[in-house]
mmCIF file of C-alpha atoms in Angstrom:
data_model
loop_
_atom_site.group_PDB
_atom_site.id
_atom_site.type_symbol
_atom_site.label_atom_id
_atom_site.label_comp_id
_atom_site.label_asym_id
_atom_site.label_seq_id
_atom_site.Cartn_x
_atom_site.Cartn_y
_atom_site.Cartn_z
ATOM 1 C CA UNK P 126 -21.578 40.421 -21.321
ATOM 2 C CA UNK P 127 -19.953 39.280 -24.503
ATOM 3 C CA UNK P 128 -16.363 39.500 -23.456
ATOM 4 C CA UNK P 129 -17.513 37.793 -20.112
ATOM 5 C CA UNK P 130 -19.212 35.060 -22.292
ATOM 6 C CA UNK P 131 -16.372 34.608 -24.446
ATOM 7 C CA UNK P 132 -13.424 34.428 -21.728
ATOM 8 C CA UNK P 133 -15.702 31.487 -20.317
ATOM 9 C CA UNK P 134 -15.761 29.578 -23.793
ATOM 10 C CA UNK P 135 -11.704 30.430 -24.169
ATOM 11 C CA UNK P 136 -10.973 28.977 -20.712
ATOM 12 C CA UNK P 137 -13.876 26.413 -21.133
ATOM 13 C CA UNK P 138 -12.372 25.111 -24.218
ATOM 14 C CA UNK P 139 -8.369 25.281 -22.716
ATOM 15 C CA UNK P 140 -9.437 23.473 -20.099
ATOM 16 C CA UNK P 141 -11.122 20.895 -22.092
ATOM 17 C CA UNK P 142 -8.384 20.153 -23.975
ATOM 18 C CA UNK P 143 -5.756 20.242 -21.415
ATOM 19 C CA UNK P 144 -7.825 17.286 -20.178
ATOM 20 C CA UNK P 145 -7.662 15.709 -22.938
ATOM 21 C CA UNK P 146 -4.010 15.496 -23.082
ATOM 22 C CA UNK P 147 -3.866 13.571 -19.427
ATOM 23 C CA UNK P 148 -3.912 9.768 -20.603
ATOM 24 C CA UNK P 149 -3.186 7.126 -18.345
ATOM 25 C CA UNK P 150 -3.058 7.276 -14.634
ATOM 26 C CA UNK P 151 -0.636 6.608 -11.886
ATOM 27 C CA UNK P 152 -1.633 3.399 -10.216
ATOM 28 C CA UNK P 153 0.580 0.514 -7.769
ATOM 29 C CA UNK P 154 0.394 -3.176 -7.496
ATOM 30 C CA UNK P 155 0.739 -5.399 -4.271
ATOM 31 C CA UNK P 156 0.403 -8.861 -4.975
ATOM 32 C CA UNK P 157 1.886 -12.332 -4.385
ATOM 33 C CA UNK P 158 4.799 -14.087 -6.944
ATOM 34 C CA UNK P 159 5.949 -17.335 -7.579
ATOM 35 C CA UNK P 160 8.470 -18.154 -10.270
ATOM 36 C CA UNK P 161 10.476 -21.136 -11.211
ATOM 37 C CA UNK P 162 13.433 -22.244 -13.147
ATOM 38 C CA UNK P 163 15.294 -25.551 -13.135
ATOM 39 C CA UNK P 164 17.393 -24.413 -9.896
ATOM 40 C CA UNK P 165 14.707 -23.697 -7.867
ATOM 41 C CA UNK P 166 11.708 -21.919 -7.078
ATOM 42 C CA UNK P 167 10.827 -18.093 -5.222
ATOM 43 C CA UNK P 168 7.909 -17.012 -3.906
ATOM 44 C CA UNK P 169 7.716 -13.374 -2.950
ATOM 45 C CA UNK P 170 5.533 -10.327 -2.314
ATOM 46 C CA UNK P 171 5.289 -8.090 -5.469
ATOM 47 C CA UNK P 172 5.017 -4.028 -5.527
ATOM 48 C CA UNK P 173 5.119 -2.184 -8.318
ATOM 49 C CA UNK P 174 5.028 1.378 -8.954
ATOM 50 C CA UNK P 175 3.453 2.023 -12.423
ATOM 51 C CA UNK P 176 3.617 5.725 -14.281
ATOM 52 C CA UNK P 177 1.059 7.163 -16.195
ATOM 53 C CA UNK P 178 2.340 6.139 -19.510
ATOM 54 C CA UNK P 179 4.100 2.566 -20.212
ATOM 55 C CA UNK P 180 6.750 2.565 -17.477
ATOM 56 C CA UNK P 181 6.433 0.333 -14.393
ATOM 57 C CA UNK P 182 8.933 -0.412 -11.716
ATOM 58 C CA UNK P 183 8.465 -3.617 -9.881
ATOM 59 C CA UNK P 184 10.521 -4.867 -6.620
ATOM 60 C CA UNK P 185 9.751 -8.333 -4.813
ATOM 61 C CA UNK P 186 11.274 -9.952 -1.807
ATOM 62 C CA UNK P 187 10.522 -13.448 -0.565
ATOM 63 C CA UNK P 188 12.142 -16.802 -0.157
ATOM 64 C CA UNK P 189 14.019 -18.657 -2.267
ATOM 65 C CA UNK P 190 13.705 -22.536 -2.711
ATOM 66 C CA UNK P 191 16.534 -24.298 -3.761
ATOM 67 C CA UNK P 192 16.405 -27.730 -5.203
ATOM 68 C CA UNK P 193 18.396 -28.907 -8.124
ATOM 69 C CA UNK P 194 17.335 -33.011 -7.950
ATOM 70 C CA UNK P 195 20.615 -33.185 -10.987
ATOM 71 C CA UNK P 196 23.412 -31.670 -8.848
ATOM 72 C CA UNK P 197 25.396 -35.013 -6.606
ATOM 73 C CA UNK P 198 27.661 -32.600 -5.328
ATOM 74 C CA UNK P 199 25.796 -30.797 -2.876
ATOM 75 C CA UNK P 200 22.707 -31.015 -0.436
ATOM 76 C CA UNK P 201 20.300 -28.491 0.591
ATOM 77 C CA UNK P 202 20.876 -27.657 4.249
ATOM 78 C CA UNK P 203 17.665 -25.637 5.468
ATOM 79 C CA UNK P 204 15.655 -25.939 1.852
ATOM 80 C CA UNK P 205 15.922 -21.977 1.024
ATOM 81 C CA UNK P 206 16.988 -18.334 2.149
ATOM 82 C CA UNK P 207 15.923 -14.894 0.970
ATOM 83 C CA UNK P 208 15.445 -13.962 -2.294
ATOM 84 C CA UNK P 209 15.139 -10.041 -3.554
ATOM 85 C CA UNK P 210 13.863 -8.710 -7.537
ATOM 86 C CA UNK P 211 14.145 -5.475 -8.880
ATOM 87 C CA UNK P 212 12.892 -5.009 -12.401
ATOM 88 C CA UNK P 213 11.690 -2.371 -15.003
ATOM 89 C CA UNK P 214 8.524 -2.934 -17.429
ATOM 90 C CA UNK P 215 7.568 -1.220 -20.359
ATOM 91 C CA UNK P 216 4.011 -1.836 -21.162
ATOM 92 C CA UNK P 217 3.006 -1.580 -25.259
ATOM 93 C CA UNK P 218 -0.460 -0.195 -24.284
ATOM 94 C CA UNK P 219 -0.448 3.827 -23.272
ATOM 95 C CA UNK P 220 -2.255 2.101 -19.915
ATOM 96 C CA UNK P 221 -0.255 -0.538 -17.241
ATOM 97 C CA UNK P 222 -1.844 -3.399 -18.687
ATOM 98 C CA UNK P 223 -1.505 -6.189 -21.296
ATOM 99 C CA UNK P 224 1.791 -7.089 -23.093
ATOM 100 C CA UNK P 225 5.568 -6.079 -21.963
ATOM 101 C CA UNK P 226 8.934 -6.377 -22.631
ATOM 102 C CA UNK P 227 11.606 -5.132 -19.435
ATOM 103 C CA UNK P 228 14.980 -6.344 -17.610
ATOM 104 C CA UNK P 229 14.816 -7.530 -14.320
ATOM 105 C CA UNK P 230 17.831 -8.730 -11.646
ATOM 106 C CA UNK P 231 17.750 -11.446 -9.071
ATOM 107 C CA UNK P 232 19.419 -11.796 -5.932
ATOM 108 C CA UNK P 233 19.333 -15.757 -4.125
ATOM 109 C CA UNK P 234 20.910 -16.750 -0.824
ATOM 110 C CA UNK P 235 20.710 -20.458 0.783
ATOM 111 C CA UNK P 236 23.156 -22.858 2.881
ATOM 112 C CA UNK P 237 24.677 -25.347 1.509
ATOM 113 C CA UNK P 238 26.402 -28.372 2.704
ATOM 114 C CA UNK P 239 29.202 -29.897 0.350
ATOM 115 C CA UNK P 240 30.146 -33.421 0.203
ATOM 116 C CA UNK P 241 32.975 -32.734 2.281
ATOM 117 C CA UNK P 242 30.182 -31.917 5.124
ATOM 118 C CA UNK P 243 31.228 -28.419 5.212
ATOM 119 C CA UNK P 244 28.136 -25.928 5.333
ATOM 120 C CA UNK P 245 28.899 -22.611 3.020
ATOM 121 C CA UNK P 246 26.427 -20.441 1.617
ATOM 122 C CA UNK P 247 25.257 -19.572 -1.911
ATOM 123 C CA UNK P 248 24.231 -16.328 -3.272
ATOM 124 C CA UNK P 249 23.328 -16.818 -7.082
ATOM 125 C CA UNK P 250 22.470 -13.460 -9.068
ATOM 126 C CA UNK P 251 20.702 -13.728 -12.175
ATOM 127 C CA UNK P 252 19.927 -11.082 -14.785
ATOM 128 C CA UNK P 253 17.000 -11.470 -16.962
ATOM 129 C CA UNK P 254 15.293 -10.051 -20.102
ATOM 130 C CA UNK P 255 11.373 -10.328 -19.383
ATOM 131 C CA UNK P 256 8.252 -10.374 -20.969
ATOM 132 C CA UNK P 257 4.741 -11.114 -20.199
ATOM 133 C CA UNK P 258 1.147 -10.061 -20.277
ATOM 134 C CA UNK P 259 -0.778 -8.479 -17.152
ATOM 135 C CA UNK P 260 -4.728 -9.773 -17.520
ATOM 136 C CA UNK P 261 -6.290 -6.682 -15.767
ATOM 137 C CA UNK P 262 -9.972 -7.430 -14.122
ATOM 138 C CA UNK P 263 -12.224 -4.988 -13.463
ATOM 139 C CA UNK P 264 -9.049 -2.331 -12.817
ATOM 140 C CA UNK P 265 -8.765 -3.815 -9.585
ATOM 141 C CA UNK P 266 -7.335 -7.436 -10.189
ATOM 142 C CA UNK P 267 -4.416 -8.765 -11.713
ATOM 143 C CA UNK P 268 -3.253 -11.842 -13.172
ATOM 144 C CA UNK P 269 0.511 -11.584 -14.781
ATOM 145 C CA UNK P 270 2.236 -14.644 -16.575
ATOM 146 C CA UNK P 271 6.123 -14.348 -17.567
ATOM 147 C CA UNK P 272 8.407 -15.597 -19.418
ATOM 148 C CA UNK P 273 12.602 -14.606 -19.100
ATOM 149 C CA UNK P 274 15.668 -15.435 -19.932
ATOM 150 C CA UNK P 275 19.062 -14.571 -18.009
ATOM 151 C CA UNK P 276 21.936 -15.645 -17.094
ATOM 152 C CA UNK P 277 22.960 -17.609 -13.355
ATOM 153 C CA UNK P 278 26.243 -16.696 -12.205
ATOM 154 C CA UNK P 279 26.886 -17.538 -8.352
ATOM 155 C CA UNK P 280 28.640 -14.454 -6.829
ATOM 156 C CA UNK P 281 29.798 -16.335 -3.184
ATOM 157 C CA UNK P 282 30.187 -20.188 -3.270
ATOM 158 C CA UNK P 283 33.313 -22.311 -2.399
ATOM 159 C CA UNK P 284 31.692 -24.849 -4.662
ATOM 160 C CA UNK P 285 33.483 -25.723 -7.747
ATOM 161 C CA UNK P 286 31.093 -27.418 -9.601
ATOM 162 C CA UNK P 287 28.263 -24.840 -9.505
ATOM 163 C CA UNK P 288 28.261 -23.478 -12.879
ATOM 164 C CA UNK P 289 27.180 -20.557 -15.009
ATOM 165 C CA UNK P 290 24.926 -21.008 -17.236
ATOM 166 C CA UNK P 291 21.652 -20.114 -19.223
ATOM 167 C CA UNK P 292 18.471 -19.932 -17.695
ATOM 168 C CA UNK P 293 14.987 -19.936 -18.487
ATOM 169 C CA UNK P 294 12.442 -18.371 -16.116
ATOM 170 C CA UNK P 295 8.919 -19.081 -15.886
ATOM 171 C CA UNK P 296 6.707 -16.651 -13.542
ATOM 172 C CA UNK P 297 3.518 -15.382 -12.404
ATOM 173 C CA UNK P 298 1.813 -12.589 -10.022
ATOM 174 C CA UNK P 299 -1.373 -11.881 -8.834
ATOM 175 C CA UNK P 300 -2.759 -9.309 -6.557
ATOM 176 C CA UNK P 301 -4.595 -5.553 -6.180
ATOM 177 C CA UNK P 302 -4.099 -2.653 -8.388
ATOM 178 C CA UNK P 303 -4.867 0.633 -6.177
#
């Protein structure tokens, strides 16, 4: 009875703290995005895949909104195209929540017509450094403001003018944690 009662307590107390060692949990976002910068504006649905501890993997895809009112050498021809993120988080708190730092890369494609009336189109790529804080409500909610800064570089233009530069991005996401 005593080496019955004591294998219990062994594997009672293993168990216990084996537990105790599993912080964090594995969750994923789906929510809606919208984020500016002077060039123009995306909107997008937002998944992320989240790990246990810190990490967090976020993709959107949406549609991209050009409209720079400063550029005279171009007009927007159908006011948008499709827009794709990819991006990595890493969250300060052992949980998916609250402040982060990450890198993130995005892909824009619109028409374009030039002043010479020629339509061409415009696929602008612009890595980012990115941070933020996800407000998390009741573990099911989320509200996530961001801030980044990257670095526009138009990969497939015949337009001259359209320059790289500095950017600032301004951002936020909403949606279901599940």
């Amino acid at each position: 009875m005593k080496k019955t009662t004591t294998i219990f307590f062994i594997v009672f107390l293993f168990n216990t703290s084996h537990a105790q060692m599993e912080v964090g949990y594995n969750t994923t976002d789906i929510g809606a995005e919208f984020q500016w910068y002077k060039d123009g504006k995306f909107i997008g649905l937002h998944l992320a895949t989240n790990a246990k501890l810190h990490h967090s993997f976020h993709a959107t895809i949406g549609y991209y909104m050009a409209g720079d009112p400063t550029a005279s050498f171009y007009s927007n021809v159908n006011n948008g195209g499709l827009g794709v993120e990819l991006g990595y988080r890493y969250y300060i708190l052992l949980k998916p929540h609250g402040f982060f730092i990450g890198a993130k890369a995005d892909l824009f494609t619109h028409k374009v017509g030039l002043e010479t009336f020629m339509i061409t189109t415009s696929m602008i790529f612009i890595p980012s450094l990115q941070t933020g804080y996800m407000i998390l409500i009741n573990d099911m909610f989320f509200i996530t403001p961001t801030a980044s800064v990257g670095y526009k570089t138009n990969l497939q233009s015949d337009m001259s003018l359209d320059e790289k530069k500095a950017v600032g991005l301004f951002g936020i996401s909403c949606g279901f944690k599940f």
